[in-house]
């Protein structure tokens, strides 16, 4: 919400400085995002008069001007078509910086003629879009005066962040009211701000034909017509206010509605009555209806949306944006002014469905004042009569605004017990009354009609504390028990911390993605075990499904990074999957692009493969405390994964600790990825908790005693069917003698010459650890026989 300091002071009688007002705004909960003085960047530009204009000797389209900016004549070369002797404009001397392009002006030769600065257009000074000629000021503009002072551009613009519950501060008057309550001055009566005569807007004859058939979406629809208006440019003071806050003046009729909206927080709409067929009705849209809005876009409507229509068609998306067909133009002579109340929830749903935002929607979906219909319409009508002329009709009041007066029982002592600040009850009464609350002697408090957010006594405490000053709430340390503090992190939180650190240490970059996904992103991950929850009222159609997997968010992030030139993407995320029975702690990893870049030593670039994913899964599971030596590798991980290039790591046949491998091409296509892409999903909730051994001091690990004798290794090569998983053979070999064999690993796979078709050679290294004495040849022979026997049970044959 933007406004100028002078605009604020039209509602707030104050002697406070800009700095004091800015501090007060933040103190009472209206955070100031910025303060800008538009005149600062134009301080070097002055009002100047063109004394003479001669044709440039070397260019037909240039003129050599003699310009007086208060210091005597200066020669300036100018190409503007409207440059002429006697013109009063804006001059930038050497050393001034042009706001539009940052160019610093200097003395320069243009086609052989020296030019000292420049005469400026509105676009160059960022005061408008006109660049057809230089600025023309009135003849009586004082030459030599700083242009910001002359044009009134030294008025600071304040930009505040308004929280969703402060709908009353979506207008300058609401902000002034809060500042007055905060001790920054006195709120001027609205009648003093708008000095209009009630008789001038009462109107004559019947009001326009308007009605509401949608009591839920549009409970109240007020309207008044003005005949015989002249629609031209709005008055300079109104244009200046709108320009200062970034609004482009359009015409006086449109500018009046915008001004009232920003000044009082009351959106309005003006129709060209000549373009309407019959009366206007607020109703639900019908299937198949559409409307061309003022932004030029066509919107398809559905039965849940509130619209304003005449006897033929829809002309307005109620409370959000008017239609193009009935918009006012220069030829408009008769207008209908609409002042309606729209249900906030209905407005929010419609805006989300249409992906349409507007200043009106921002206010209606927060909740405008339902008691301000008559006054809002009267002010708008008065402004139209003042600046456009014409004759007003009577007012039509269709429907009933939902005033719904509420009374809250309040105990002033709650300011201390709940808010932490003891405040005198009389001071609390003053604060509440200054904010518009009604307070009885028995502390029955009635919120004003513009504060729909106040629902209970806790809200009243918030109002009192924020106005009194949150900075006054004393800092009170929480009580702490004697002794050493107990750890607060749960085992699950500690596990997540460990795997997060481990993933980062392995060169992966942490990502944080949305917990909500679109239907398109979820589709490749639907299966019997991946149930997804749907949000009933999502903030966007693209964020309406709770993720059943962490991979969709990581794949979307991967796609963005690759399209922005990243050669290698290594992302991980620790978060939650949302399944039918519970939220599941999970770690997801995505590897895409180059694992190793091309180089003169390494050759071509190398992409990630399924073995890289498996390596990450095993390393992270080990860090998480999973018994990786006991894990079994099972086949394909599911439809999301590439067949033959994926698998699962399990602790027993049913307990799945991780899925890993390459993702299916159809999965990648859904995220516009060309691939290949490797991925891992670790199911942290499935990892069994570590068991502790009980020692004398409690549950502790036994002391580590290194073996006294050196371990030895032995190699075996087996011929097996090419359908046998190497993991099965390694596990069988390791289990042949659990006392002596401490480790077993595959170190070679061979097919080709010497190996029959349908077979492969697997080479395994085993590590043997002697106990009290070294192995004898007989001991090694016994162990070897056990290894061969275990392998033979799987159909393996020892190679000679």
Coordinates of C-alpha atoms in Angstrom, one line a residue, residues 231-730:
X231 CA -15.3 12.7 -19.4
X232 CA -11.9 14.2 -19.8
X233 CA -8.6 14.4 -17.9
X234 CA -8.8 14.3 -14.1
X235 CA -7.7 17.3 -12.1
X236 CA -4.0 17.8 -11.6
X237 CA -4.1 17.1 -7.8
X238 CA -5.8 13.7 -8.5
X239 CA -3.4 12.8 -11.2
X240 CA -0.4 13.7 -9.0
X241 CA -1.7 11.4 -6.2
X242 CA -2.2 8.5 -8.5
X243 CA 1.1 8.9 -10.3
X244 CA 2.9 9.1 -7.0
X245 CA 1.8 5.6 -6.1
X246 CA 2.4 4.1 -9.5
X247 CA -1.1 4.4 -11.0
X248 CA -1.5 5.7 -14.5
X249 CA -4.2 8.3 -14.9
X250 CA -6.8 7.3 -17.5
X251 CA -9.7 9.6 -17.4
X252 CA -11.5 11.5 -14.7
X253 CA -14.3 8.9 -14.3
X254 CA -11.9 6.0 -14.0
X255 CA -9.5 8.0 -11.9
X256 CA -12.3 8.9 -9.4
X257 CA -12.9 5.2 -8.7
X258 CA -9.2 4.5 -8.3
X259 CA -8.8 7.5 -6.0
X260 CA -11.7 6.5 -3.7
X261 CA -10.3 3.0 -3.6
X262 CA -6.9 4.0 -2.5
X263 CA -8.1 6.9 -0.3
X264 CA -10.9 5.1 1.6
X265 CA -10.3 1.4 0.8
X266 CA -13.7 1.3 -1.1
X267 CA -13.6 -0.2 -4.6
X268 CA -16.2 1.1 -7.0
X269 CA -17.0 0.6 -10.7
X270 CA -18.4 3.0 -13.3
X271 CA -20.4 1.7 -16.3
X272 CA -21.2 3.6 -19.5
X273 CA -25.0 3.5 -19.3
X274 CA -25.5 3.8 -23.0
X275 CA -23.8 0.4 -23.5
X276 CA -26.1 -1.4 -21.1
X277 CA -29.2 -3.3 -22.2
X278 CA -31.8 -3.1 -19.4
X279 CA -30.9 -3.1 -15.8
X280 CA -28.0 -4.7 -13.9
X281 CA -28.1 -7.8 -11.8
X282 CA -25.6 -9.5 -9.5
X283 CA -26.0 -13.2 -10.0
X284 CA -24.0 -16.5 -10.4
X285 CA -22.5 -17.0 -13.8
X286 CA -24.0 -19.6 -16.1
X287 CA -22.2 -22.5 -17.7
X288 CA -20.5 -21.4 -20.9
X289 CA -20.5 -17.6 -20.2
X290 CA -17.4 -15.6 -20.6
X291 CA -16.4 -11.9 -20.4
X292 CA -13.7 -9.7 -21.9
X293 CA -12.3 -7.9 -18.9
X294 CA -10.7 -4.4 -18.9
X295 CA -7.3 -6.0 -19.3
X296 CA -8.3 -7.2 -22.8
X297 CA -8.3 -10.9 -21.8
X298 CA -11.3 -13.3 -22.1
X299 CA -12.2 -15.3 -19.0
X300 CA -14.4 -18.4 -19.0
X301 CA -16.8 -18.3 -16.1
X302 CA -18.5 -21.1 -14.1
X303 CA -21.5 -21.4 -11.9
X304 CA -19.6 -20.7 -8.7
X305 CA -18.6 -17.1 -9.7
X306 CA -20.5 -13.9 -8.9
X307 CA -20.9 -11.6 -11.9
X308 CA -22.7 -8.4 -12.8
X309 CA -24.8 -8.7 -16.0
X310 CA -27.4 -6.8 -17.9
X311 CA -30.3 -8.3 -19.8
X312 CA -28.0 -9.7 -22.5
X313 CA -24.6 -10.6 -21.1
X314 CA -22.0 -10.5 -18.4
X315 CA -20.2 -7.2 -18.0
X316 CA -18.2 -7.6 -14.8
X317 CA -16.4 -10.2 -12.8
X318 CA -18.0 -9.1 -9.5
X319 CA -15.5 -7.4 -7.2
X320 CA -12.5 -8.3 -9.3
X321 CA -12.5 -6.6 -12.7
X322 CA -15.0 -4.8 -14.9
X323 CA -15.8 -5.7 -18.5
X324 CA -14.2 -4.0 -21.6
X325 CA -17.5 -3.5 -23.4
X326 CA -19.2 -1.2 -20.9
X327 CA -16.1 0.7 -19.9
X328 CA -16.3 4.5 -20.0
X329 CA -14.7 6.4 -22.8
X330 CA -14.2 10.1 -23.9
X331 CA -17.7 9.9 -25.5
X332 CA -19.5 8.7 -22.4
X333 CA -22.2 11.1 -21.3
X334 CA -24.3 9.0 -18.8
X335 CA -22.8 6.7 -16.2
X336 CA -24.0 4.2 -13.6
X337 CA -21.8 4.1 -10.4
X338 CA -21.8 0.7 -8.7
X339 CA -21.0 0.4 -5.0
X340 CA -21.5 -3.2 -3.8
X341 CA -20.4 -5.6 -1.1
X342 CA -18.9 -8.9 -2.2
X343 CA -18.3 -11.9 -0.1
X344 CA -14.5 -12.3 0.7
X345 CA -14.4 -16.0 0.4
X346 CA -16.3 -16.0 -2.9
X347 CA -13.9 -13.3 -4.3
X348 CA -10.9 -15.4 -3.3
X349 CA -12.1 -18.6 -4.9
X350 CA -13.0 -16.8 -8.2
X351 CA -9.7 -15.0 -8.3
X352 CA -7.8 -18.2 -7.8
X353 CA -9.7 -20.1 -10.5
X354 CA -9.2 -17.3 -13.0
X355 CA -5.6 -16.5 -12.0
X356 CA -6.8 -12.9 -12.0
X357 CA -5.5 -10.3 -9.5
X358 CA -6.5 -6.6 -9.2
X359 CA -6.5 -3.9 -6.6
X360 CA -10.2 -4.4 -6.1
X361 CA -9.8 -8.1 -5.5
X362 CA -7.1 -7.5 -2.9
X363 CA -9.5 -5.4 -0.9
X364 CA -12.7 -7.4 -1.3
X365 CA -11.1 -10.7 -0.4
X366 CA -9.7 -9.2 2.8
X367 CA -13.1 -7.7 3.5
X368 CA -14.2 -4.1 2.9
X369 CA -16.4 -2.1 5.3
X370 CA -20.0 -3.3 4.8
X371 CA -21.4 -0.2 6.5
X372 CA -19.6 2.2 4.1
X373 CA -21.8 1.6 1.0
X374 CA -24.0 4.8 1.2
X375 CA -21.0 7.1 2.1
X376 CA -18.8 5.5 -0.5
X377 CA -21.3 5.9 -3.2
X378 CA -22.1 9.5 -2.1
X379 CA -18.4 10.5 -2.2
X380 CA -17.9 9.0 -5.7
X381 CA -21.1 10.6 -7.0
X382 CA -20.0 14.0 -5.6
X383 CA -16.6 13.7 -7.2
X384 CA -18.2 12.9 -10.5
X385 CA -20.6 15.9 -10.2
X386 CA -17.7 18.2 -9.2
X387 CA -15.4 17.3 -12.0
X388 CA -17.6 16.0 -14.8
X389 CA -20.9 17.9 -14.2
X390 CA -24.2 16.2 -14.8
X391 CA -27.3 15.4 -12.8
X392 CA -27.6 12.6 -10.3
X393 CA -30.5 10.2 -9.9
X394 CA -31.8 8.7 -6.7
X395 CA -30.0 5.8 -5.1
X396 CA -31.1 2.2 -5.5
X397 CA -30.2 -0.1 -2.6
X398 CA -30.6 -3.7 -3.5
X399 CA -30.0 -6.3 -0.8
X400 CA -28.7 -5.9 2.7
X401 CA -25.1 -5.5 3.8
X402 CA -23.9 -8.1 6.3
X403 CA -23.3 -5.8 9.2
X404 CA -23.5 -8.5 11.9
X405 CA -22.7 -6.5 14.9
X406 CA -20.6 -8.5 17.4
X407 CA -20.0 -7.9 21.2
X408 CA -17.0 -9.3 23.0
X409 CA -16.6 -9.5 26.7
X410 CA -13.2 -8.2 27.6
X411 CA -11.1 -8.2 30.8
X412 CA -8.4 -5.4 30.7
X413 CA -6.2 -7.7 32.9
X414 CA -5.6 -9.9 29.9
X415 CA -3.3 -7.3 28.4
X416 CA -0.8 -8.4 31.1
X417 CA -1.6 -12.1 31.4
X418 CA -1.7 -12.7 27.7
X419 CA 0.2 -9.8 26.2
X420 CA 2.8 -9.5 28.9
X421 CA 2.3 -5.7 29.3
X422 CA 0.4 -4.1 32.2
X423 CA -1.6 -1.2 30.8
X424 CA -4.0 1.1 32.7
X425 CA -7.6 0.2 31.9
X426 CA -8.4 3.8 31.1
X427 CA -5.6 3.9 28.5
X428 CA -6.9 0.6 27.0
X429 CA -10.3 2.2 26.6
X430 CA -8.8 5.2 24.9
X431 CA -6.9 3.0 22.5
X432 CA -9.9 0.9 21.6
X433 CA -12.2 3.9 21.1
X434 CA -9.6 5.7 19.0
X435 CA -9.6 2.6 16.7
X436 CA -13.4 2.7 16.3
X437 CA -14.4 0.1 19.0
X438 CA -17.4 0.7 21.2
X439 CA -16.7 0.1 24.9
X440 CA -19.3 0.0 27.6
X441 CA -18.7 0.5 31.4
X442 CA -18.9 -3.3 31.8
X443 CA -16.2 -3.8 29.2
X444 CA -18.5 -5.1 26.5
X445 CA -16.6 -4.2 23.3
X446 CA -18.2 -3.8 19.9
X447 CA -15.7 -4.0 17.0
X448 CA -16.2 -1.5 14.2
X449 CA -17.8 -2.6 10.9
X450 CA -14.4 -2.3 9.1
X451 CA -12.7 -4.9 11.4
X452 CA -14.1 -8.3 10.5
X453 CA -10.8 -9.9 11.8
X454 CA -11.6 -9.1 15.4
X455 CA -13.3 -12.2 16.8
X456 CA -12.4 -12.5 20.5
X457 CA -10.7 -11.0 23.5
X458 CA -7.2 -12.1 22.3
X459 CA -7.7 -9.9 19.3
X460 CA -8.5 -7.0 21.6
X461 CA -5.3 -7.6 23.5
X462 CA -3.4 -7.6 20.2
X463 CA -4.9 -4.2 19.3
X464 CA -4.1 -2.7 22.7
X465 CA -0.5 -4.0 22.8
X466 CA 0.4 -3.0 19.2
X467 CA -0.8 0.6 19.7
X468 CA 0.8 0.9 23.1
X469 CA 4.0 -0.5 21.7
X470 CA 5.3 -4.1 21.3
X471 CA 8.7 -2.7 22.2
X472 CA 7.4 -1.9 25.7
X473 CA 6.7 -5.6 26.4
X474 CA 9.5 -6.6 28.9
X475 CA 11.8 -9.5 28.0
X476 CA 11.1 -12.2 30.6
X477 CA 13.5 -15.3 30.7
X478 CA 11.7 -18.6 30.8
X479 CA 12.3 -20.7 34.0
X480 CA 15.0 -23.3 33.7
X481 CA 15.5 -26.3 35.9
X482 CA 18.7 -26.7 37.8
X483 CA 21.4 -29.0 36.3
X484 CA 22.4 -30.0 32.8
X485 CA 19.6 -29.3 30.3
X486 CA 18.2 -32.4 28.7
X487 CA 18.5 -32.8 24.9
X488 CA 15.4 -31.5 23.1
X489 CA 15.9 -33.1 19.7
X490 CA 14.1 -36.3 19.1
X491 CA 15.8 -39.4 17.7
X492 CA 14.0 -38.7 14.4
X493 CA 15.3 -35.1 14.3
X494 CA 18.9 -36.3 15.0
X495 CA 18.6 -38.8 12.2
X496 CA 17.5 -36.2 9.8
X497 CA 20.4 -33.9 10.9
X498 CA 22.9 -36.7 10.3
X499 CA 21.8 -37.6 6.8
X500 CA 21.5 -34.0 5.9
X501 CA 25.1 -33.3 6.9
X502 CA 26.2 -36.5 5.2
X503 CA 24.5 -35.6 1.9
X504 CA 26.1 -32.2 1.9
X505 CA 29.5 -33.6 2.7
X506 CA 29.2 -35.9 -0.3
X507 CA 28.9 -32.9 -2.6
X508 CA 25.1 -32.8 -2.9
X509 CA 23.3 -29.4 -2.8
X510 CA 20.3 -29.1 -0.5
X511 CA 17.0 -28.0 -2.0
X512 CA 13.8 -27.0 -0.3
X513 CA 10.7 -27.6 -2.5
X514 CA 7.0 -27.1 -2.1
X515 CA 5.0 -29.8 -0.3
X516 CA 2.2 -29.1 -2.8
X517 CA 2.3 -30.3 -6.4
X518 CA 0.2 -30.1 -9.5
X519 CA -1.7 -33.1 -10.9
X520 CA 0.7 -33.3 -13.8
X521 CA 3.7 -33.5 -11.5
X522 CA 2.1 -36.2 -9.3
X523 CA 0.8 -38.4 -12.3
X524 CA 4.1 -40.3 -12.9
X525 CA 4.3 -41.2 -9.1
X526 CA 0.8 -42.7 -8.7
X527 CA 0.8 -46.3 -7.6
X528 CA -0.9 -48.5 -5.1
X529 CA 1.6 -47.4 -2.4
X530 CA 1.6 -43.7 -3.3
X531 CA -1.7 -42.2 -2.2
X532 CA -1.8 -38.4 -2.4
X533 CA -3.9 -36.0 -0.4
X534 CA -5.7 -33.1 -2.2
X535 CA -6.1 -29.6 -0.8
X536 CA -9.8 -28.5 -0.7
X537 CA -9.0 -24.8 -1.1
X538 CA -5.5 -24.5 -2.7
X539 CA -3.8 -21.2 -3.3
X540 CA -3.1 -22.2 -6.9
X541 CA -4.2 -25.0 -9.3
X542 CA -0.5 -25.9 -9.5
X543 CA -0.3 -26.4 -5.7
X544 CA -3.3 -28.6 -4.8
X545 CA -1.8 -32.1 -4.2
X546 CA 0.3 -33.1 -1.2
X547 CA 3.4 -34.8 -2.5
X548 CA 3.5 -38.6 -2.3
X549 CA 7.3 -38.4 -3.1
X550 CA 10.1 -35.9 -2.8
X551 CA 11.3 -36.6 -6.4
X552 CA 8.7 -34.4 -8.3
X553 CA 9.9 -31.3 -6.5
X554 CA 13.6 -32.2 -7.0
X555 CA 13.0 -33.0 -10.7
X556 CA 11.3 -29.7 -11.3
X557 CA 14.3 -27.9 -9.7
X558 CA 16.6 -30.0 -11.8
X559 CA 14.8 -29.0 -15.0
X560 CA 15.1 -25.3 -14.0
X561 CA 18.8 -25.6 -13.3
X562 CA 19.6 -27.5 -16.5
X563 CA 17.7 -25.0 -18.6
X564 CA 19.7 -22.2 -17.0
X565 CA 23.0 -23.7 -18.1
X566 CA 24.0 -26.0 -15.2
X567 CA 26.2 -28.8 -16.5
X568 CA 25.8 -31.0 -13.4
X569 CA 22.9 -31.1 -10.9
X570 CA 23.3 -32.9 -7.6
X571 CA 20.3 -32.1 -5.4
X572 CA 19.0 -33.6 -2.2
X573 CA 16.1 -32.8 0.1
X574 CA 15.0 -34.0 3.6
X575 CA 11.3 -33.7 4.0
X576 CA 8.0 -35.5 4.3
X577 CA 6.0 -37.7 2.0
X578 CA 2.2 -37.6 2.6
X579 CA 0.7 -41.1 2.4
X580 CA -2.7 -42.5 3.3
X581 CA -1.7 -43.5 6.8
X582 CA 0.9 -40.9 7.9
X583 CA 3.6 -38.4 7.0
X584 CA 6.8 -40.2 6.2
X585 CA 10.3 -38.8 6.8
X586 CA 12.2 -39.2 3.6
X587 CA 15.5 -38.2 1.9
X588 CA 15.4 -37.7 -1.9
X589 CA 18.4 -37.4 -4.2
X590 CA 18.5 -36.5 -7.9
X591 CA 21.7 -36.7 -10.1
X592 CA 21.6 -35.3 -13.6
X593 CA 23.9 -33.9 -16.2
X594 CA 27.6 -34.7 -16.1
X595 CA 29.1 -36.8 -13.3
X596 CA 32.5 -35.9 -14.7
X597 CA 33.2 -33.1 -17.2
X598 CA 35.1 -33.7 -20.4
X599 CA 38.9 -33.1 -20.2
X600 CA 42.1 -33.8 -21.9
X601 CA 43.0 -36.6 -19.5
X602 CA 39.5 -38.0 -18.8
X603 CA 38.2 -37.7 -22.4
X604 CA 34.5 -37.4 -22.9
X605 CA 32.0 -36.3 -20.3
X606 CA 30.5 -39.1 -18.2
X607 CA 26.9 -39.1 -17.1
X608 CA 25.5 -40.5 -13.9
X609 CA 24.2 -44.1 -13.9
X610 CA 22.3 -46.4 -11.6
X611 CA 25.5 -47.4 -9.7
X612 CA 26.1 -43.8 -8.7
X613 CA 22.6 -43.8 -7.2
X614 CA 23.2 -47.1 -5.4
X615 CA 26.5 -45.7 -4.0
X616 CA 24.7 -42.6 -2.7
X617 CA 22.0 -44.8 -1.2
X618 CA 24.4 -47.1 0.6
X619 CA 26.6 -44.3 1.9
X620 CA 23.6 -42.3 3.3
X621 CA 22.0 -45.4 4.8
X622 CA 25.3 -46.2 6.5
X623 CA 25.4 -42.7 8.0
X624 CA 21.8 -43.1 9.1
X625 CA 22.9 -46.3 11.1
X626 CA 21.2 -48.8 8.8
X627 CA 22.9 -52.3 8.8
X628 CA 24.1 -51.9 5.2
X629 CA 26.1 -55.2 5.3
X630 CA 22.8 -57.0 5.8
X631 CA 20.8 -55.3 3.1
X632 CA 19.5 -57.2 0.1
X633 CA 19.2 -55.7 -3.4
X634 CA 15.8 -56.5 -5.0
X635 CA 14.8 -55.8 -8.6
X636 CA 13.0 -53.0 -10.3
X637 CA 11.7 -50.2 -8.0
X638 CA 8.4 -49.6 -9.7
X639 CA 6.7 -47.9 -12.7
X640 CA 8.4 -44.5 -11.9
X641 CA 11.8 -46.1 -12.4
X642 CA 13.6 -47.5 -15.4
X643 CA 13.2 -51.3 -15.8
X644 CA 16.4 -53.1 -15.5
X645 CA 18.2 -50.0 -14.2
X646 CA 16.7 -49.6 -10.8
X647 CA 16.2 -51.5 -7.6
X648 CA 15.4 -51.4 -3.9
X649 CA 17.5 -51.9 -0.8
X650 CA 15.7 -54.1 1.8
X651 CA 16.2 -55.4 5.3
X652 CA 14.4 -58.7 4.7
X653 CA 11.9 -59.2 1.9
X654 CA 9.3 -56.6 3.1
X655 CA 11.2 -53.8 4.8
X656 CA 12.2 -51.3 2.0
X657 CA 14.8 -48.8 3.1
X658 CA 15.5 -47.2 -0.2
X659 CA 14.7 -47.1 -3.9
X660 CA 17.4 -46.2 -6.4
X661 CA 18.4 -46.2 -10.0
X662 CA 17.5 -44.4 -13.2
X663 CA 14.2 -42.8 -13.7
X664 CA 11.8 -44.0 -16.4
X665 CA 11.8 -41.9 -19.7
X666 CA 8.1 -41.2 -19.3
X667 CA 8.7 -39.8 -15.8
X668 CA 11.4 -37.6 -17.2
X669 CA 9.2 -36.5 -20.1
X670 CA 6.6 -35.2 -17.6
X671 CA 9.2 -32.8 -16.3
X672 CA 10.6 -31.9 -19.7
X673 CA 13.9 -33.6 -19.0
X674 CA 15.9 -35.3 -21.7
X675 CA 17.8 -37.5 -19.3
X676 CA 19.4 -39.7 -18.2
X677 CA 18.6 -38.9 -14.5
X678 CA 19.6 -41.0 -11.5
X679 CA 17.7 -40.8 -8.3
X680 CA 17.4 -42.1 -4.7
X681 CA 14.6 -42.1 -2.2
X682 CA 15.6 -43.1 1.4
X683 CA 12.7 -44.0 3.7
X684 CA 14.1 -42.7 7.0
X685 CA 11.1 -43.9 9.0
X686 CA 11.9 -47.5 8.0
X687 CA 15.4 -47.5 9.3
X688 CA 15.5 -49.6 12.5
X689 CA 16.8 -47.8 15.6
X690 CA 20.2 -48.7 16.8
X691 CA 20.4 -51.1 19.8
X692 CA 22.8 -50.2 22.6
X693 CA 24.8 -52.6 24.7
X694 CA 24.4 -52.3 28.4
X695 CA 27.6 -51.7 30.2
X696 CA 28.4 -50.8 33.8
X697 CA 27.7 -47.1 33.2
X698 CA 24.4 -47.7 31.5
X699 CA 23.5 -48.1 27.8
X700 CA 26.9 -47.7 26.1
X701 CA 28.9 -49.3 23.3
X702 CA 31.5 -51.7 24.5
X703 CA 35.1 -50.5 24.3
X704 CA 36.7 -51.1 20.9
X705 CA 39.7 -53.6 21.0
X706 CA 41.6 -53.8 17.7
X707 CA 42.4 -57.4 16.6
X708 CA 45.8 -58.7 17.6
X709 CA 46.5 -60.5 14.3
X710 CA 46.6 -59.2 10.8
X711 CA 43.6 -60.1 8.5
X712 CA 44.2 -62.0 5.3
X713 CA 42.3 -62.0 1.9
X714 CA 41.4 -64.7 -0.5
X715 CA 40.0 -64.3 -4.1
X716 CA 37.5 -66.6 -5.7
X717 CA 36.1 -66.6 -9.3
X718 CA 32.8 -68.3 -9.9
X719 CA 30.9 -69.1 -13.1
X720 CA 27.2 -68.3 -12.6
X721 CA 24.1 -67.8 -14.7
X722 CA 23.9 -64.3 -16.1
X723 CA 20.5 -64.0 -14.4
X724 CA 22.0 -64.4 -10.9
X725 CA 22.3 -61.2 -8.9
X726 CA 25.9 -60.6 -7.8
X727 CA 24.5 -59.4 -4.4
X728 CA 23.1 -62.9 -3.8
X729 CA 26.4 -64.6 -4.4
X730 CA 28.3 -62.1 -2.2

